[in-house]
Every structure is written in C-alpha cells, then in structure tokens.
C-alpha cells in the first residue's frame, strides 16, 4: 500500500486522468458509444459471456483467439452484460502504463516538460483509425508489455537485471501467449539473446536462475488454463482450434521488410502507398527511423550488449509481426507502435534545443498534441452524440428481436455484428459465427444450423463481390421473411448491406 501511495504523484495522477479521457473518445468500448461496431470485440464478448453459462471456448463456442482474451471479456460481462465498460477501464489503464513508461524512458535524456510533451504526442500517433480501428485489441496488451520490456533493457544491463524482472517477463509471455501467441516475438528475442550471452560468458548459474524465474512467471498463468481444459475434457479442442487451425488454416501472406516498416512507421494519414510521392515519403520515414535508433543508441547510457539486444528486439519484432500473425491486417502492427518512441526522442532533442526555456509553449503544444486524437482517430464520428441511434442496424435489429419472446438468433456466415450483445442473449451453438478462417466444418455446420430452422431470426450481410450462396438465398426466401435491409460500414474498407430475417 505504501508503494502505491508513493506512486500517486501529481504527474502520475495527471497521466491517469488523461488516459481515461483520451480512451473515452478513442475506443468504442467506452460509454461514449452506444454501440461497439467492432466485430472482433463482439465476437470475443459473446464467447466470454458463454463462459458465464458454462460454455468453454473451442469446445462449445468456436473462435481462434487465445483463451485469456475470453476470460477478460467474461469479467466484463460480470460488470455489465450489455456494454464494454470494464474493457474501457482496462484499455485506459493500459494507456496510462504506455505513456508512463514512455515518459520514464524519455526522461532519462530529455527535460521533464519535453518528455511529457512527447509522451502525450504518442497517443494521437499510435491510436490512429488506420491501425487502432475500433479498439479492444489483443495488441494493446502487447504494446504495454513491450514498453515495460524496453524500459527494463534500457534501465538495467542484462547481467544485472533484478530477478523479479524475469518473473514478470515470464508472466508477460504467458499472458500474451494465451491471448495471441504471435505477440511473444520480442520475448523470444530477449530470452534467446540472454541465454546465448550467458553461455558465451560462462554464467551458467545465472542462466539457470533466469530460466527458473521465467518458468515461475510463465507457469503461474499457464497451469490454471491447462488444468481447466484438462479437467473438462477440452484440452484437445484448445490445441486443435487455437494452435493447429491457426497455423494451418488462417490466412498466409508474405510481406517484405520495407512494406512492413512503412506500414508501421507512417500509419497516421492513410495515404495510398502505391503513389510514387507517398512511397518516397515512406522510405524517407524508414531512413529517419533507422537514424533515430542509431542516435538513441549513441546517446543512451546502456551497455553495448543491451544496445544490440534492443535493436534486435525492434527489427525482428517489426519484421516478424506480419509473418507470424498470418495475415496483413494493419492492426497487427499496433503491437509495434512502442517503437515510435525513437521518433519522439528525436523530436524531444529538437524541442529541448530550441524551446527548453519556453515552458508555456511546450504546455501549449502538449494540449495541441492531445487534441490530435480527433484528427488521427475518427471513431468519435460514430458515437451516439454524433449519429442518431436509429441509423444503426444494431439499434433497429435489437429493438425488433427484443420484442419477441423467442430471441434465438443465427449470425450467418460472418463475424459477430453485436446482436448477441445488444439483445442480451448468448450463443449456444459451437459455430455461432463464420470466422476469417478456411475451415470446411464451420461452413457446413452453419448451413446445418440455418436449414434446421431452429432460429427465429437470421442476420446476414453482403457487399459487392460477396454474397450468400444461391441455395442459401433460396432457402431464406422460402422459409424466412426479410424484415429490414440496412447499410453497414466497417472502417471505410468494408461497406455493404445487412439484412434481418424472421422465420415464417
């Protein structure tokens, strides 16, 4: 308790307030939004609610994320069964840790005011609509943990790092591994590097203690999960759905290093990278990024081996994020956004050189930096204070379904659009949605659900170049009546129509 009270400094309280205020507008999980339009967030929430009703992820409800992310959303359902308020609180706390650790890192070489300015500028740069989408991302946990890992690599020489740091990092690996295993890349680099360094310097006892501490942290999170799935006979479903199917059936893509770099390094304005001028800017940003890292390594008071370790973590993580993630969704790179701190360090050097004594100018720039969230992130345009609820299919379709005693619903051939959330229902069939994964059994099961006619309501959507198969359309036309036909818009890259059907 005393340690906590000592950390409640004016600066930390300010950063905590700023985090809650900024996240209030940034994530659609916040109370500022009547509906969370994120299909991923609603999918995780529906599976999480299933836990409260005795349904296990993978065995009873199919999705291909890690089990811990569903537990987090299950806790959200305990606090609020129709909203994402608990998720908003978690995201706000993660943002607080983000800017707090960036501030710590930058304060090592920059003045206090400049470090705060750069820390606040991180928010609009990292949380853009292009890469943050609607929020509630597994990558948010990775961002915070990577910043803590980066701080520890800067603060301590690898051979002098306190034992508790290895235990904590072991916990971080386990948490991320059971949220989304592709996020553990920085820790693979970290532990492999330290292991090799210990062997080369004949620190065998220290290596043993590092392995022991890391295992303590990892197993403290992992064992309860394994025991739960083993005791319920669902262990084979966990390994098949979370590991095997992700590794063999999820999208596979190839991305060059330069493509991955400029996707991460310059996401803010959403320009097309196919334009020659814009591509030139991207490559200049890559060059600036490399120069910024070199400058930081020259300025930082770190052991040379720690500098090598940090550089390896940065570039291997950026390079491998797409490849290990299995697809080219831009939000995958949100976990790499902590490395923007090298840009911020370069900016801070300039500010300290020319504006060091102009504190009011620096604080004014800090306010402008925070207001930048309304420039780089456009989620606020979908809030209940900007758009009318009646323009939302979530509102209209939930209103119709909630009037019926039978709320049985089939979300047919696409991800969860939130109707389980806003009708206060939960899914009871394993393949309650159609995931972004090529899995024949899922498609066949969904068609069986539809043709069984056990659902009173069916919701289906389509867009240009994609619609239901002919036999599905014919079946719906024969046995169901289309009640509503409304437009959906997902992050400017997926527009189309979404229909609500009721059984005749």
Tab-separated table of N, CA and C in Angstrom, residues 258-405:
chain	number	residue	atom	x	y	z
A	258	UNK	N	10.499	-3.811	-46.049
A	258	UNK	CA	10.216	-2.392	-46.287
A	258	UNK	C	8.723	-2.105	-46.202
A	259	UNK	N	7.898	-3.032	-46.741
A	259	UNK	CA	6.446	-2.841	-46.675
A	259	UNK	C	5.979	-2.826	-45.220
A	260	UNK	N	6.485	-3.780	-44.447
A	260	UNK	CA	6.110	-3.853	-43.037
A	260	UNK	C	6.563	-2.619	-42.284
A	261	UNK	N	7.760	-2.143	-42.576
A	261	UNK	CA	8.284	-0.958	-41.913
A	261	UNK	C	7.419	0.264	-42.174
A	262	UNK	N	7.102	0.527	-43.445
A	262	UNK	CA	6.355	1.760	-43.654
A	262	UNK	C	4.883	1.627	-43.274
A	263	UNK	N	4.365	0.412	-43.208
A	263	UNK	CA	3.018	0.238	-42.671
A	263	UNK	C	2.984	0.603	-41.190
A	264	UNK	N	4.075	0.291	-40.488
A	264	UNK	CA	4.135	0.597	-39.064
A	264	UNK	C	4.545	2.041	-38.816
A	265	UNK	N	5.495	2.541	-39.634
A	265	UNK	CA	6.126	3.806	-39.301
A	265	UNK	C	5.330	5.039	-39.722
A	266	UNK	N	4.398	4.884	-40.640
A	266	UNK	CA	3.713	6.089	-41.097
A	266	UNK	C	2.230	5.808	-41.331
A	267	UNK	N	1.506	5.388	-40.296
A	267	UNK	CA	0.123	4.972	-40.478
A	267	UNK	C	-0.902	6.093	-40.370
A	268	UNK	N	-0.467	7.297	-40.009
A	268	UNK	CA	-1.398	8.296	-39.495
A	268	UNK	C	-2.401	8.802	-40.524
A	269	UNK	N	-1.946	9.141	-41.710
A	269	UNK	CA	-2.826	9.883	-42.612
A	269	UNK	C	-3.538	9.019	-43.640
A	270	UNK	N	-3.187	7.759	-43.714
A	270	UNK	CA	-3.935	6.842	-44.562
A	270	UNK	C	-3.715	7.018	-46.040
A	271	UNK	N	-2.579	7.584	-46.463
A	271	UNK	CA	-2.310	7.733	-47.889
A	271	UNK	C	-2.043	6.369	-48.516
A	272	UNK	N	-2.346	6.270	-49.809
A	272	UNK	CA	-2.072	5.030	-50.521
A	272	UNK	C	-0.577	4.893	-50.763
A	273	UNK	N	-0.041	3.722	-50.408
A	273	UNK	CA	1.401	3.544	-50.585
A	273	UNK	C	1.767	3.291	-52.042
A	274	UNK	N	0.777	3.201	-52.932
A	274	UNK	CA	1.078	2.980	-54.343
A	274	UNK	C	1.453	4.278	-55.055
A	275	UNK	N	1.130	5.425	-54.476
A	275	UNK	CA	1.514	6.685	-55.085
A	275	UNK	C	3.018	6.886	-54.942
A	276	UNK	N	3.680	7.265	-56.036
A	276	UNK	CA	5.136	7.358	-56.043
A	276	UNK	C	5.630	8.348	-54.999
A	277	UNK	N	4.986	9.521	-54.916
A	277	UNK	CA	5.428	10.540	-53.960
A	277	UNK	C	5.277	10.029	-52.538
A	278	UNK	N	4.145	9.405	-52.258
A	278	UNK	CA	3.901	8.914	-50.912
A	278	UNK	C	4.852	7.773	-50.573
A	279	UNK	N	5.126	6.919	-51.549
A	279	UNK	CA	6.080	5.844	-51.301
A	279	UNK	C	7.460	6.403	-50.989
A	280	UNK	N	7.820	7.476	-51.660
A	280	UNK	CA	9.098	8.126	-51.383
A	280	UNK	C	9.138	8.640	-49.947
A	281	UNK	N	8.029	9.236	-49.505
A	281	UNK	CA	7.944	9.716	-48.126
A	281	UNK	C	8.080	8.553	-47.150
A	282	UNK	N	7.420	7.447	-47.466
A	282	UNK	CA	7.508	6.280	-46.595
A	282	UNK	C	8.957	5.835	-46.418
A	283	UNK	N	9.685	5.752	-47.535
A	283	UNK	CA	11.071	5.292	-47.453
A	283	UNK	C	11.945	6.298	-46.720
A	284	UNK	N	11.633	7.563	-46.856
A	284	UNK	CA	12.348	8.575	-46.078
A	284	UNK	C	12.067	8.404	-44.586
A	285	UNK	N	10.828	8.036	-44.256
A	285	UNK	CA	10.477	7.792	-42.858
A	285	UNK	C	11.219	6.569	-42.312
A	286	UNK	N	11.388	5.560	-43.157
A	286	UNK	CA	12.154	4.392	-42.734
A	286	UNK	C	13.588	4.798	-42.430
A	287	UNK	N	14.171	5.618	-43.326
A	287	UNK	CA	15.545	6.091	-43.111
A	287	UNK	C	15.648	6.904	-41.825
A	288	UNK	N	14.641	7.758	-41.590
A	288	UNK	CA	14.622	8.563	-40.372
A	288	UNK	C	14.497	7.681	-39.139
A	289	UNK	N	13.692	6.632	-39.242
A	289	UNK	CA	13.510	5.706	-38.135
A	289	UNK	C	14.837	5.037	-37.769
A	290	UNK	N	15.551	4.579	-38.773
A	290	UNK	CA	16.842	3.934	-38.533
A	290	UNK	C	17.826	4.925	-37.927
A	291	UNK	N	17.836	6.154	-38.470
A	291	UNK	CA	18.728	7.190	-37.926
A	291	UNK	C	18.380	7.518	-36.470
A	292	UNK	N	17.074	7.532	-36.175
A	292	UNK	CA	16.637	7.832	-34.808
A	292	UNK	C	17.106	6.753	-33.839
A	293	UNK	N	17.051	5.501	-34.267
A	293	UNK	CA	17.525	4.412	-33.413
A	293	UNK	C	19.029	4.529	-33.188
A	294	UNK	N	19.753	4.826	-34.273
A	294	UNK	CA	21.207	4.985	-34.151
A	294	UNK	C	21.537	6.120	-33.194
A	295	UNK	N	20.828	7.259	-33.340
A	295	UNK	CA	21.064	8.406	-32.469
A	295	UNK	C	20.768	8.035	-31.012
A	296	UNK	N	19.662	7.329	-30.794
A	296	UNK	CA	19.312	6.968	-29.422
A	296	UNK	C	20.384	6.069	-28.818
A	297	UNK	N	20.860	5.102	-29.592
A	297	UNK	CA	21.869	4.183	-29.079
A	297	UNK	C	23.168	4.913	-28.748
A	298	UNK	N	23.461	5.955	-29.487
A	298	UNK	CA	24.663	6.740	-29.197
A	298	UNK	C	24.492	7.574	-27.935
A	299	UNK	N	23.272	8.066	-27.713
A	299	UNK	CA	23.014	8.955	-26.571
A	299	UNK	C	22.751	8.182	-25.276
A	300	UNK	N	22.157	7.012	-25.398
A	300	UNK	CA	21.738	6.270	-24.198
A	300	UNK	C	22.930	5.690	-23.452
A	301	UNK	N	22.835	5.707	-22.138
A	301	UNK	CA	23.878	5.122	-21.298
A	301	UNK	C	23.513	3.669	-21.022
A	302	UNK	N	23.805	2.841	-22.001
A	302	UNK	CA	23.499	1.417	-21.913
A	302	UNK	C	24.757	0.615	-22.226
A	303	UNK	N	24.820	-0.572	-21.672
A	303	UNK	CA	25.889	-1.496	-22.031
A	303	UNK	C	25.757	-1.834	-23.514
A	304	UNK	N	26.867	-2.007	-24.203
A	304	UNK	CA	26.830	-2.280	-25.639
A	304	UNK	C	25.985	-3.507	-25.974
A	305	UNK	N	26.075	-4.534	-25.136
A	305	UNK	CA	25.292	-5.738	-25.400
A	305	UNK	C	23.800	-5.469	-25.276
A	306	UNK	N	23.395	-4.551	-24.378
A	306	UNK	CA	21.987	-4.173	-24.265
A	306	UNK	C	21.515	-3.420	-25.502
A	307	UNK	N	22.403	-2.614	-26.075
A	307	UNK	CA	22.055	-1.900	-27.311
A	307	UNK	C	21.788	-2.881	-28.445
A	308	UNK	N	22.642	-3.882	-28.546
A	308	UNK	CA	22.431	-4.916	-29.570
A	308	UNK	C	21.107	-5.635	-29.324
A	309	UNK	N	20.832	-5.981	-28.067
A	309	UNK	CA	19.587	-6.656	-27.704
A	309	UNK	C	18.376	-5.825	-28.095
A	310	UNK	N	18.395	-4.536	-27.778
A	310	UNK	CA	17.251	-3.676	-28.073
A	310	UNK	C	17.037	-3.526	-29.572
A	311	UNK	N	18.118	-3.376	-30.330
A	311	UNK	CA	17.997	-3.264	-31.784
A	311	UNK	C	17.409	-4.548	-32.372
A	312	UNK	N	17.844	-5.686	-31.883
A	312	UNK	CA	17.304	-6.960	-32.371
A	312	UNK	C	15.812	-7.078	-32.053
A	313	UNK	N	15.418	-6.685	-30.846
A	313	UNK	CA	14.005	-6.739	-30.467
A	313	UNK	C	13.175	-5.884	-31.413
A	314	UNK	N	13.641	-4.661	-31.694
A	314	UNK	CA	12.884	-3.732	-32.535
A	314	UNK	C	12.697	-4.292	-33.939
A	315	UNK	N	13.768	-4.656	-34.601
A	315	UNK	CA	13.662	-5.002	-36.016
A	315	UNK	C	13.125	-6.404	-36.250
A	316	UNK	N	13.447	-7.336	-35.377
A	316	UNK	CA	12.878	-8.679	-35.549
A	316	UNK	C	11.381	-8.659	-35.276
A	317	UNK	N	10.965	-7.874	-34.296
A	317	UNK	CA	9.534	-7.776	-33.992
A	317	UNK	C	8.774	-7.172	-35.169
A	318	UNK	N	9.302	-6.096	-35.726
A	318	UNK	CA	8.634	-5.457	-36.864
A	318	UNK	C	8.578	-6.399	-38.058
A	319	UNK	N	9.685	-7.056	-38.337
A	319	UNK	CA	9.758	-7.953	-39.484
A	319	UNK	C	8.843	-9.151	-39.342
A	320	UNK	N	8.785	-9.722	-38.136
A	320	UNK	CA	8.082	-10.988	-37.940
A	320	UNK	C	6.604	-10.835	-37.612
A	321	UNK	N	6.154	-9.631	-37.285
A	321	UNK	CA	4.765	-9.450	-36.834
A	321	UNK	C	3.762	-9.927	-37.874
A	322	UNK	N	3.932	-9.521	-39.119
A	322	UNK	CA	3.025	-9.984	-40.169
A	322	UNK	C	3.189	-11.480	-40.423
A	323	UNK	N	4.442	-11.924	-40.526
A	323	UNK	CA	4.686	-13.301	-40.915
A	323	UNK	C	4.136	-14.288	-39.898
A	324	UNK	N	4.370	-14.028	-38.619
A	324	UNK	CA	3.882	-14.928	-37.574
A	324	UNK	C	2.389	-14.748	-37.369
A	325	UNK	N	1.893	-13.505	-37.548
A	325	UNK	CA	0.469	-13.235	-37.357
A	325	UNK	C	-0.396	-13.927	-38.382
A	326	UNK	N	0.168	-14.185	-39.577
A	326	UNK	CA	-0.544	-14.967	-40.573
A	326	UNK	C	-1.393	-14.173	-41.529
A	327	UNK	N	-1.544	-12.867	-41.333
A	327	UNK	CA	-2.350	-12.058	-42.235
A	327	UNK	C	-1.828	-10.634	-42.216
A	328	UNK	N	-2.318	-9.828	-43.141
A	328	UNK	CA	-1.774	-8.472	-43.283
A	328	UNK	C	-2.715	-7.401	-42.757
A	329	UNK	N	-3.508	-7.724	-41.747
A	329	UNK	CA	-4.353	-6.706	-41.145
A	329	UNK	C	-3.466	-5.669	-40.459
A	330	UNK	N	-3.715	-4.396	-40.739
A	330	UNK	CA	-2.805	-3.360	-40.254
A	330	UNK	C	-2.802	-3.260	-38.728
A	331	UNK	N	-3.897	-3.664	-38.058
A	331	UNK	CA	-3.913	-3.540	-36.605
A	331	UNK	C	-2.928	-4.498	-35.940
A	332	UNK	N	-2.440	-5.513	-36.668
A	332	UNK	CA	-1.400	-6.378	-36.104
A	332	UNK	C	-0.184	-5.564	-35.676
A	333	UNK	N	0.076	-4.481	-36.425
A	333	UNK	CA	1.271	-3.680	-36.175
A	333	UNK	C	1.102	-2.733	-34.993
A	334	UNK	N	-0.071	-2.716	-34.392
A	334	UNK	CA	-0.260	-1.876	-33.208
A	334	UNK	C	0.707	-2.290	-32.100
A	335	UNK	N	1.028	-3.565	-32.058
A	335	UNK	CA	1.963	-4.057	-31.043
A	335	UNK	C	3.376	-3.527	-31.261
A	336	UNK	N	3.664	-3.023	-32.469
A	336	UNK	CA	4.993	-2.469	-32.766
A	336	UNK	C	5.055	-0.959	-32.548
A	337	UNK	N	3.930	-0.345	-32.256
A	337	UNK	CA	3.899	1.103	-32.112
A	337	UNK	C	4.758	1.652	-30.969
A	338	UNK	N	5.104	0.869	-29.936
A	338	UNK	CA	6.015	1.405	-28.914
A	338	UNK	C	7.320	1.949	-29.486
A	339	UNK	N	7.725	1.434	-30.651
A	339	UNK	CA	8.997	1.861	-31.222
A	339	UNK	C	8.928	3.267	-31.822
A	340	UNK	N	7.733	3.858	-31.819
A	340	UNK	CA	7.624	5.271	-32.184
A	340	UNK	C	8.369	6.156	-31.191
A	341	UNK	N	8.697	5.610	-30.038
A	341	UNK	CA	9.408	6.417	-29.041
A	341	UNK	C	10.760	6.903	-29.570
A	342	UNK	N	11.337	6.215	-30.562
A	342	UNK	CA	12.607	6.679	-31.134
A	342	UNK	C	12.404	7.949	-31.960
A	343	UNK	N	11.277	8.019	-32.678
A	343	UNK	CA	10.907	9.276	-33.348
A	343	UNK	C	10.727	10.381	-32.308
A	344	UNK	N	10.000	10.037	-31.255
A	344	UNK	CA	9.701	11.022	-30.219
A	344	UNK	C	10.975	11.512	-29.531
A	345	UNK	N	11.944	10.641	-29.391
A	345	UNK	CA	13.220	11.037	-28.811
A	345	UNK	C	13.906	12.081	-29.701
A	346	UNK	N	13.896	11.857	-31.018
A	346	UNK	CA	14.483	12.823	-31.954
A	346	UNK	C	13.774	14.169	-31.847
A	347	UNK	N	12.450	14.121	-31.791
A	347	UNK	CA	11.675	15.356	-31.657
A	347	UNK	C	12.007	16.051	-30.350
A	348	UNK	N	12.136	15.276	-29.283
A	348	UNK	CA	12.443	15.845	-27.974
A	348	UNK	C	13.779	16.559	-27.941
A	349	UNK	N	14.759	16.028	-28.646
A	349	UNK	CA	16.060	16.694	-28.713
A	349	UNK	C	15.942	18.081	-29.353
A	350	UNK	N	15.110	18.163	-30.397
A	350	UNK	CA	14.898	19.450	-31.078
A	350	UNK	C	14.177	20.424	-30.159
A	351	UNK	N	13.130	19.938	-29.474
A	351	UNK	CA	12.366	20.800	-28.564
A	351	UNK	C	13.254	21.315	-27.439
A	352	UNK	N	14.045	20.435	-26.852
A	352	UNK	CA	14.942	20.860	-25.772
A	352	UNK	C	15.971	21.871	-26.256
A	353	UNK	N	16.387	21.738	-27.488
A	353	UNK	CA	17.413	22.645	-28.018
A	353	UNK	C	16.868	24.035	-28.256
A	354	UNK	N	15.633	24.141	-28.748
A	354	UNK	CA	15.102	25.442	-29.172
A	354	UNK	C	14.014	26.002	-28.251
A	355	UNK	N	13.356	25.134	-27.464
A	355	UNK	CA	12.223	25.617	-26.662
A	355	UNK	C	12.374	25.300	-25.178
A	356	UNK	N	13.563	24.975	-24.739
A	356	UNK	CA	13.760	24.490	-23.375
A	356	UNK	C	13.214	25.470	-22.324
A	357	UNK	N	13.417	26.762	-22.503
A	357	UNK	CA	13.004	27.768	-21.517
A	357	UNK	C	11.591	28.302	-21.756
A	358	UNK	N	10.946	27.844	-22.802
A	358	UNK	CA	9.610	28.342	-23.132
A	358	UNK	C	8.559	27.333	-22.675
A	359	UNK	N	8.364	27.295	-21.364
A	359	UNK	CA	7.502	26.254	-20.802
A	359	UNK	C	6.056	26.384	-21.248
A	360	UNK	N	5.570	27.633	-21.418
A	360	UNK	CA	4.173	27.791	-21.816
A	360	UNK	C	3.955	27.314	-23.257
A	361	UNK	N	4.965	27.479	-24.079
A	361	UNK	CA	4.881	26.975	-25.449
A	361	UNK	C	4.824	25.447	-25.442
A	362	UNK	N	5.644	24.846	-24.591
A	362	UNK	CA	5.668	23.381	-24.516
A	362	UNK	C	4.341	22.839	-23.997
A	363	UNK	N	3.780	23.481	-22.960
A	363	UNK	CA	2.486	23.016	-22.455
A	363	UNK	C	1.376	23.252	-23.474
A	364	UNK	N	1.494	24.353	-24.221
A	364	UNK	CA	0.517	24.605	-25.288
A	364	UNK	C	0.588	23.534	-26.365
A	365	UNK	N	1.805	23.142	-26.730
A	365	UNK	CA	1.983	22.073	-27.709
A	365	UNK	C	1.461	20.748	-27.174
A	366	UNK	N	1.559	20.553	-25.874
A	366	UNK	CA	1.037	19.325	-25.265
A	366	UNK	C	-0.475	19.227	-25.414
A	367	UNK	N	-1.150	20.352	-25.206
A	367	UNK	CA	-2.609	20.379	-25.375
A	367	UNK	C	-2.981	20.108	-26.826
A	368	UNK	N	-2.245	20.731	-27.747
A	368	UNK	CA	-2.500	20.511	-29.176
A	368	UNK	C	-2.273	19.040	-29.535
A	369	UNK	N	-1.220	18.456	-28.950
A	369	UNK	CA	-0.926	17.044	-29.206
A	369	UNK	C	-2.093	16.164	-28.787
A	370	UNK	N	-2.670	16.443	-27.627
A	370	UNK	CA	-3.806	15.642	-27.157
A	370	UNK	C	-5.024	15.812	-28.053
A	371	UNK	N	-5.257	17.035	-28.518
A	371	UNK	CA	-6.394	17.271	-29.412
A	371	UNK	C	-6.204	16.566	-30.745
A	372	UNK	N	-4.970	16.151	-31.011
A	372	UNK	CA	-4.691	15.427	-32.252
A	372	UNK	C	-5.421	14.111	-32.361
A	373	UNK	N	-5.932	13.579	-31.253
A	373	UNK	CA	-6.679	12.318	-31.329
A	373	UNK	C	-7.930	12.473	-32.187
A	374	UNK	N	-8.455	13.689	-32.298
A	374	UNK	CA	-9.648	13.907	-33.115
A	374	UNK	C	-9.305	14.097	-34.591
A	375	UNK	N	-8.014	14.187	-34.885
A	375	UNK	CA	-7.554	14.274	-36.266
A	375	UNK	C	-7.158	12.906	-36.785
A	376	UNK	N	-6.407	12.178	-35.982
A	376	UNK	CA	-5.902	10.874	-36.438
A	376	UNK	C	-6.862	9.729	-36.171
A	377	UNK	N	-7.796	9.902	-35.245
A	377	UNK	CA	-8.755	8.847	-34.941
A	377	UNK	C	-10.167	9.390	-35.130
A	378	UNK	N	-10.936	8.724	-35.976
A	378	UNK	CA	-12.267	9.229	-36.349
A	378	UNK	C	-13.407	8.444	-35.718
A	379	UNK	N	-13.110	7.652	-34.719
A	379	UNK	CA	-14.166	6.861	-34.086
A	379	UNK	C	-15.273	7.731	-33.504
A	380	UNK	N	-14.919	8.926	-33.031
A	380	UNK	CA	-15.915	9.792	-32.389
A	380	UNK	C	-17.080	10.107	-33.323
A	381	UNK	N	-16.839	9.996	-34.628
A	381	UNK	CA	-17.910	10.283	-35.593
A	381	UNK	C	-19.034	9.261	-35.551
A	382	UNK	N	-18.776	8.109	-34.935
A	382	UNK	CA	-19.810	7.066	-34.853
A	382	UNK	C	-20.466	7.019	-33.482
A	383	UNK	N	-20.164	7.989	-32.620
A	383	UNK	CA	-20.718	7.959	-31.265
A	383	UNK	C	-22.186	8.352	-31.268
A	384	UNK	N	-22.849	8.076	-30.154
A	384	UNK	CA	-24.273	8.397	-30.043
A	384	UNK	C	-24.504	9.902	-30.003
A	385	UNK	N	-23.440	10.681	-29.771
A	385	UNK	CA	-23.580	12.130	-29.718
A	385	UNK	C	-23.406	12.773	-31.090
A	386	UNK	N	-22.998	11.945	-32.077
A	386	UNK	CA	-22.784	12.461	-33.426
A	386	UNK	C	-23.799	11.883	-34.402
A	387	UNK	N	-24.048	10.579	-34.311
A	387	UNK	CA	-25.005	9.934	-35.209
A	387	UNK	C	-26.245	9.503	-34.436
A	388	UNK	N	-27.365	9.429	-35.111
A	388	UNK	CA	-28.608	9.006	-34.482
A	388	UNK	C	-28.618	7.490	-34.324
A	389	UNK	N	-29.029	6.984	-33.154
A	389	UNK	CA	-29.070	5.534	-32.951
A	389	UNK	C	-29.920	4.812	-33.985
A	390	UNK	N	-30.976	5.457	-34.440
A	390	UNK	CA	-31.886	4.814	-35.393
A	390	UNK	C	-31.222	4.553	-36.735
A	391	UNK	N	-30.060	5.188	-36.985
A	391	UNK	CA	-29.326	4.940	-38.219
A	391	UNK	C	-28.470	3.673	-38.128
A	392	UNK	N	-28.451	3.080	-36.955
A	392	UNK	CA	-27.611	1.913	-36.723
A	392	UNK	C	-28.443	0.636	-36.788
A	393	UNK	N	-27.954	-0.351	-37.510
A	393	UNK	CA	-28.675	-1.614	-37.565
A	393	UNK	C	-28.676	-2.307	-36.209
A	394	UNK	N	-27.641	-2.069	-35.387
A	394	UNK	CA	-27.644	-2.657	-34.041
A	394	UNK	C	-28.869	-2.210	-33.252
A	395	UNK	N	-29.184	-0.921	-33.380
A	395	UNK	CA	-30.336	-0.372	-32.653
A	395	UNK	C	-31.639	-0.927	-33.216
A	396	UNK	N	-31.811	-0.852	-34.530
A	396	UNK	CA	-33.072	-1.249	-35.152
A	396	UNK	C	-33.319	-2.747	-35.000
A	397	UNK	N	-32.304	-3.567	-35.238
A	397	UNK	CA	-32.499	-5.014	-35.201
A	397	UNK	C	-32.662	-5.509	-33.763
A	398	UNK	N	-31.922	-4.917	-32.838
A	398	UNK	CA	-32.072	-5.300	-31.428
A	398	UNK	C	-33.474	-4.966	-30.927
A	399	UNK	N	-33.981	-3.816	-31.352
A	399	UNK	CA	-35.325	-3.408	-30.943
A	399	UNK	C	-36.362	-4.420	-31.422
A	400	UNK	N	-36.207	-4.898	-32.641
A	400	UNK	CA	-37.152	-5.878	-33.192
A	400	UNK	C	-37.036	-7.212	-32.459
A	401	UNK	N	-35.826	-7.698	-32.284
A	401	UNK	CA	-35.607	-9.000	-31.645
A	401	UNK	C	-36.066	-8.989	-30.192
A	402	UNK	N	-35.817	-7.895	-29.492
A	402	UNK	CA	-36.168	-7.809	-28.070
A	402	UNK	C	-37.671	-7.797	-27.833
A	403	UNK	N	-38.463	-7.520	-28.850
A	403	UNK	CA	-39.913	-7.560	-28.713
A	403	UNK	C	-40.453	-8.983	-28.739
A	404	UNK	N	-39.626	-9.919	-29.179
A	404	UNK	CA	-40.056	-11.311	-29.313
A	404	UNK	C	-39.691	-12.115	-28.069
A	405	UNK	N	-40.546	-13.071	-27.704
A	405	UNK	CA	-40.221	-13.975	-26.599
A	405	UNK	C	-39.109	-14.942	-27.004
